[in-house]
mmCIF file of C-alpha atoms in Angstrom:
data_model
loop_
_atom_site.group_PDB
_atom_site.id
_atom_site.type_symbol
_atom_site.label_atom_id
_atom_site.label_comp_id
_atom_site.label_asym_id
_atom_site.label_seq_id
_atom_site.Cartn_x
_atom_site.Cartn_y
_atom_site.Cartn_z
ATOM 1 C CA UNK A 15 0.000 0.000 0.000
ATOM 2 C CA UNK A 16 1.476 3.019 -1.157
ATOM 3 C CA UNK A 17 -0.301 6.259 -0.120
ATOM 4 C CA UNK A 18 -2.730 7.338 3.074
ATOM 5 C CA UNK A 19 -6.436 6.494 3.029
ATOM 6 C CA UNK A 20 -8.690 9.107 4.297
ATOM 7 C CA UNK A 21 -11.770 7.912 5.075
ATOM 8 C CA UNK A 22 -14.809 10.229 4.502
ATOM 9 C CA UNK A 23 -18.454 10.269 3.656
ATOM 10 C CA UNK A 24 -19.593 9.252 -0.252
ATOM 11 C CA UNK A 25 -19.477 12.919 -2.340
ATOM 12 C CA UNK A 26 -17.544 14.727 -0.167
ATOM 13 C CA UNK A 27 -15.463 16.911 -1.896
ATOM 14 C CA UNK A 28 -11.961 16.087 -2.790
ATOM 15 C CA UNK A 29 -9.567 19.043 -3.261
ATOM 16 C CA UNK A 30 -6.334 19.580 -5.203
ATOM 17 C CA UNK A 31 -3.177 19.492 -2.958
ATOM 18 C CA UNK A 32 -1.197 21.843 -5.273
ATOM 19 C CA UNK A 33 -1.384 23.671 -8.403
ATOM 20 C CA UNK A 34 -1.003 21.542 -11.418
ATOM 21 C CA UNK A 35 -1.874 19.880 -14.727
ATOM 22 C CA UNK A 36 -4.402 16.397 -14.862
ATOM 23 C CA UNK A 37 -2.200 13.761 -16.652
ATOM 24 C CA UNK A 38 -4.466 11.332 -16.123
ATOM 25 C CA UNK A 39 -8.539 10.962 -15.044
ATOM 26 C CA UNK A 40 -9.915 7.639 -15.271
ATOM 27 C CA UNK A 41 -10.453 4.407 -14.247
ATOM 28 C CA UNK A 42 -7.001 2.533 -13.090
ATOM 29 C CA UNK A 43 -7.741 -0.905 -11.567
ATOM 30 C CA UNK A 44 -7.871 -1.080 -8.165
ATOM 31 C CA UNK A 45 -7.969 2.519 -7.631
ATOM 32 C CA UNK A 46 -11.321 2.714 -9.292
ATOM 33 C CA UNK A 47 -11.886 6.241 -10.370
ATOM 34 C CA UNK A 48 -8.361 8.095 -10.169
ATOM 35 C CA UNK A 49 -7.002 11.656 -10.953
ATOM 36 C CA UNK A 50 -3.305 12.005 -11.508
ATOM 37 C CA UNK A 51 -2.260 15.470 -10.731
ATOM 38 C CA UNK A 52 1.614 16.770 -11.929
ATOM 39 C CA UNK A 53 2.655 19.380 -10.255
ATOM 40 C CA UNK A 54 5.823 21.345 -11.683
ATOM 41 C CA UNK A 55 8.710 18.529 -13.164
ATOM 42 C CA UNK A 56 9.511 16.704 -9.757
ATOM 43 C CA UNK A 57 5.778 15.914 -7.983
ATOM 44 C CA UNK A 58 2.926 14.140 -8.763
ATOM 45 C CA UNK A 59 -0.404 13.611 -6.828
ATOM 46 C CA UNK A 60 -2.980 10.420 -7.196
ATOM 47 C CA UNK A 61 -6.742 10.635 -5.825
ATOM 48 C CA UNK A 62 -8.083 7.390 -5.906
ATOM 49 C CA UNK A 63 -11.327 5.398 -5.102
ATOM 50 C CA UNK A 64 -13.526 8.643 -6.477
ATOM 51 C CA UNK A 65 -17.387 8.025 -6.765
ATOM 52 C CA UNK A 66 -17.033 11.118 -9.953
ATOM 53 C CA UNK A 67 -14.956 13.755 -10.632
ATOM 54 C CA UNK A 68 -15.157 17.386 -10.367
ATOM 55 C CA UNK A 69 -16.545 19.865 -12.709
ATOM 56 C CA UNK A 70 -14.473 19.903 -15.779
ATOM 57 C CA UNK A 71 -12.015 17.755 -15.262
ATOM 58 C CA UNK A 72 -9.802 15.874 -17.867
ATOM 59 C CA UNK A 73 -6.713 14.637 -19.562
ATOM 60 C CA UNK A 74 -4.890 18.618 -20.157
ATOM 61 C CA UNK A 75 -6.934 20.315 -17.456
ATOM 62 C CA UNK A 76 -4.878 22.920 -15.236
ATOM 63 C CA UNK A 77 -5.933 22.783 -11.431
ATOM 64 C CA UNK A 78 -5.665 24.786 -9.125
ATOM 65 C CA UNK A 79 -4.474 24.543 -5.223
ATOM 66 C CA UNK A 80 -8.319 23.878 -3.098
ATOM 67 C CA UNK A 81 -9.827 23.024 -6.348
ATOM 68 C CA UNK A 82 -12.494 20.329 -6.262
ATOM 69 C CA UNK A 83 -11.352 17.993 -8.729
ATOM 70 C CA UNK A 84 -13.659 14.812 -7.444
ATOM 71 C CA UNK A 85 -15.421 13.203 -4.889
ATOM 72 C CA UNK A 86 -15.274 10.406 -2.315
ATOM 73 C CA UNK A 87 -16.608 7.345 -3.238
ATOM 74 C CA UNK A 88 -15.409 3.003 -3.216
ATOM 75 C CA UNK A 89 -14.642 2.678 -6.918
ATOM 76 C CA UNK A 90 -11.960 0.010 -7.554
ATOM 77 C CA UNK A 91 -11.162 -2.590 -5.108
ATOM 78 C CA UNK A 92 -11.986 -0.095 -1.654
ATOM 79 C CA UNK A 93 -13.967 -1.276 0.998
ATOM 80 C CA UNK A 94 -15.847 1.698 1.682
ATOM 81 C CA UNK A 95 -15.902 5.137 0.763
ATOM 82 C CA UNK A 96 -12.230 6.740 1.181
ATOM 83 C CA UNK A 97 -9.752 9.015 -0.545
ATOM 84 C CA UNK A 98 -6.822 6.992 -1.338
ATOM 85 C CA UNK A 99 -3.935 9.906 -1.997
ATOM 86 C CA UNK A 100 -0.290 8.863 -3.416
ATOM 87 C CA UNK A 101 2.092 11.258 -3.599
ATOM 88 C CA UNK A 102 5.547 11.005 -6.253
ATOM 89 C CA UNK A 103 8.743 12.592 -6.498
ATOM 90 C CA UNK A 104 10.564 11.734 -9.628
ATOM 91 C CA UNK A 105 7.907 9.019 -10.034
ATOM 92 C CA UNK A 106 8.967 7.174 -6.536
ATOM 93 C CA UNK A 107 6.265 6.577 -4.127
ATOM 94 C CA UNK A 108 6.531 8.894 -1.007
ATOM 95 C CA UNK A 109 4.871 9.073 2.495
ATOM 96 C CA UNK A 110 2.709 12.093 1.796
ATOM 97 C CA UNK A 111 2.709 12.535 5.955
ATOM 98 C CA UNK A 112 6.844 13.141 5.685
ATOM 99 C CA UNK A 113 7.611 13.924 2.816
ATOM 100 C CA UNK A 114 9.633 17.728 2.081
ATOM 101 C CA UNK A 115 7.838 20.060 -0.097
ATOM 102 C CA UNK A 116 8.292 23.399 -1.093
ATOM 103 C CA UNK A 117 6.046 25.912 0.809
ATOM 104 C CA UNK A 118 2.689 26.970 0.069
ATOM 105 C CA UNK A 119 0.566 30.348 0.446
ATOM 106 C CA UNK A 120 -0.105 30.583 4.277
ATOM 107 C CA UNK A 121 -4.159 30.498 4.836
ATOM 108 C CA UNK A 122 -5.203 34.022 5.574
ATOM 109 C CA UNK A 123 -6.137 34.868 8.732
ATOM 110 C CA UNK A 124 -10.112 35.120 8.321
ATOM 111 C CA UNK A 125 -10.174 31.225 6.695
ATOM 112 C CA UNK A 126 -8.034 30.412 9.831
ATOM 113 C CA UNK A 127 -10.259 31.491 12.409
ATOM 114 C CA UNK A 128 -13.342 30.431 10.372
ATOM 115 C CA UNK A 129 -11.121 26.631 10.248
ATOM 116 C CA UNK A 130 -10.521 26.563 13.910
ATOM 117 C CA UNK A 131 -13.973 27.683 14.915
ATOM 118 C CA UNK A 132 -15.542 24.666 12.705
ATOM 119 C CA UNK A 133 -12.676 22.329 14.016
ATOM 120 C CA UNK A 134 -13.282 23.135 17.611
ATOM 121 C CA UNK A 135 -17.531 22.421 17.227
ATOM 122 C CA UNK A 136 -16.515 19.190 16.035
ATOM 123 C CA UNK A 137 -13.834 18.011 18.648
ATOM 124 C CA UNK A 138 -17.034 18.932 21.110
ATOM 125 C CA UNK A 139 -19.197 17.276 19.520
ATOM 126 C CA UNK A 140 -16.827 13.927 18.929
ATOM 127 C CA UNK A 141 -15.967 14.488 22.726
ATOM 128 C CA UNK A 142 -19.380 14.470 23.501
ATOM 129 C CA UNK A 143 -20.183 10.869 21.352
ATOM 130 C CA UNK A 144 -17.372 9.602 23.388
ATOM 131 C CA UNK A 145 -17.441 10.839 26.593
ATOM 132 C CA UNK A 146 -14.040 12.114 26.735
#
């Protein structure tokens, strides 16, 4: 296994790591529905397992960084709905947890404090399901 599974609900949105160019959006075995994002020479980015893909997408497409370019779903040989997400350098598989990168835009500050306000409804409300 090759790349971190993310497990969310079917048709939740999937978003573009980075800026870059779709080499590939289709099905690919296992992976079910895929996108294949290359970013710049060195990186490429796989989204697998999709239930569909975003508006627009395709073979020559330019993406940008946040950009929806699919959505959750079990396509391929997945269990149950999950992002599967590979990340390359030079075409060698790399943890996408540990891996270097070059740095992106900060978040602003008013998508920050929007972010932490949502996060910290949810840890309450997963604290509350579990009694911690």
């Amino acid at each position: 296994h090759r790349g971190v599974d993310y497990a969310g609900r079917t048709g939740t949105p999937v978003m573009a790591t980075g800026t870059g160019k779709v080499i590939f959006a289709g099905r690919k075995g296992g992976y079910g529905k895929v996108v294949i994002l290359k970013h710049g020479g060195r990186y490429s980015t796989l989204y697998g397992h999709l239930s569909r893909y975003g508006k627009g997408i395709r073979k020559g497409q330019r993406v940008n960084q946040g950009q929806v370019i699919g959505y959750i779903g079990s396509t391929g040989l997945a269990t149950g709905p999950h992002l599967h997400y590979e990340f390359r350098v030079n075409g060698k598989h790399r943890n996408p947890l540990t891996v270097r990168t070059p740095r992106a835009a900060p978040v602003n500050a008013a998508e920050k404090t929007a972010f932490l306000k949502h996060a910290a409804a949810w840890t309450k409300r997963l604290n509350q399901l579990t009694g911690a």
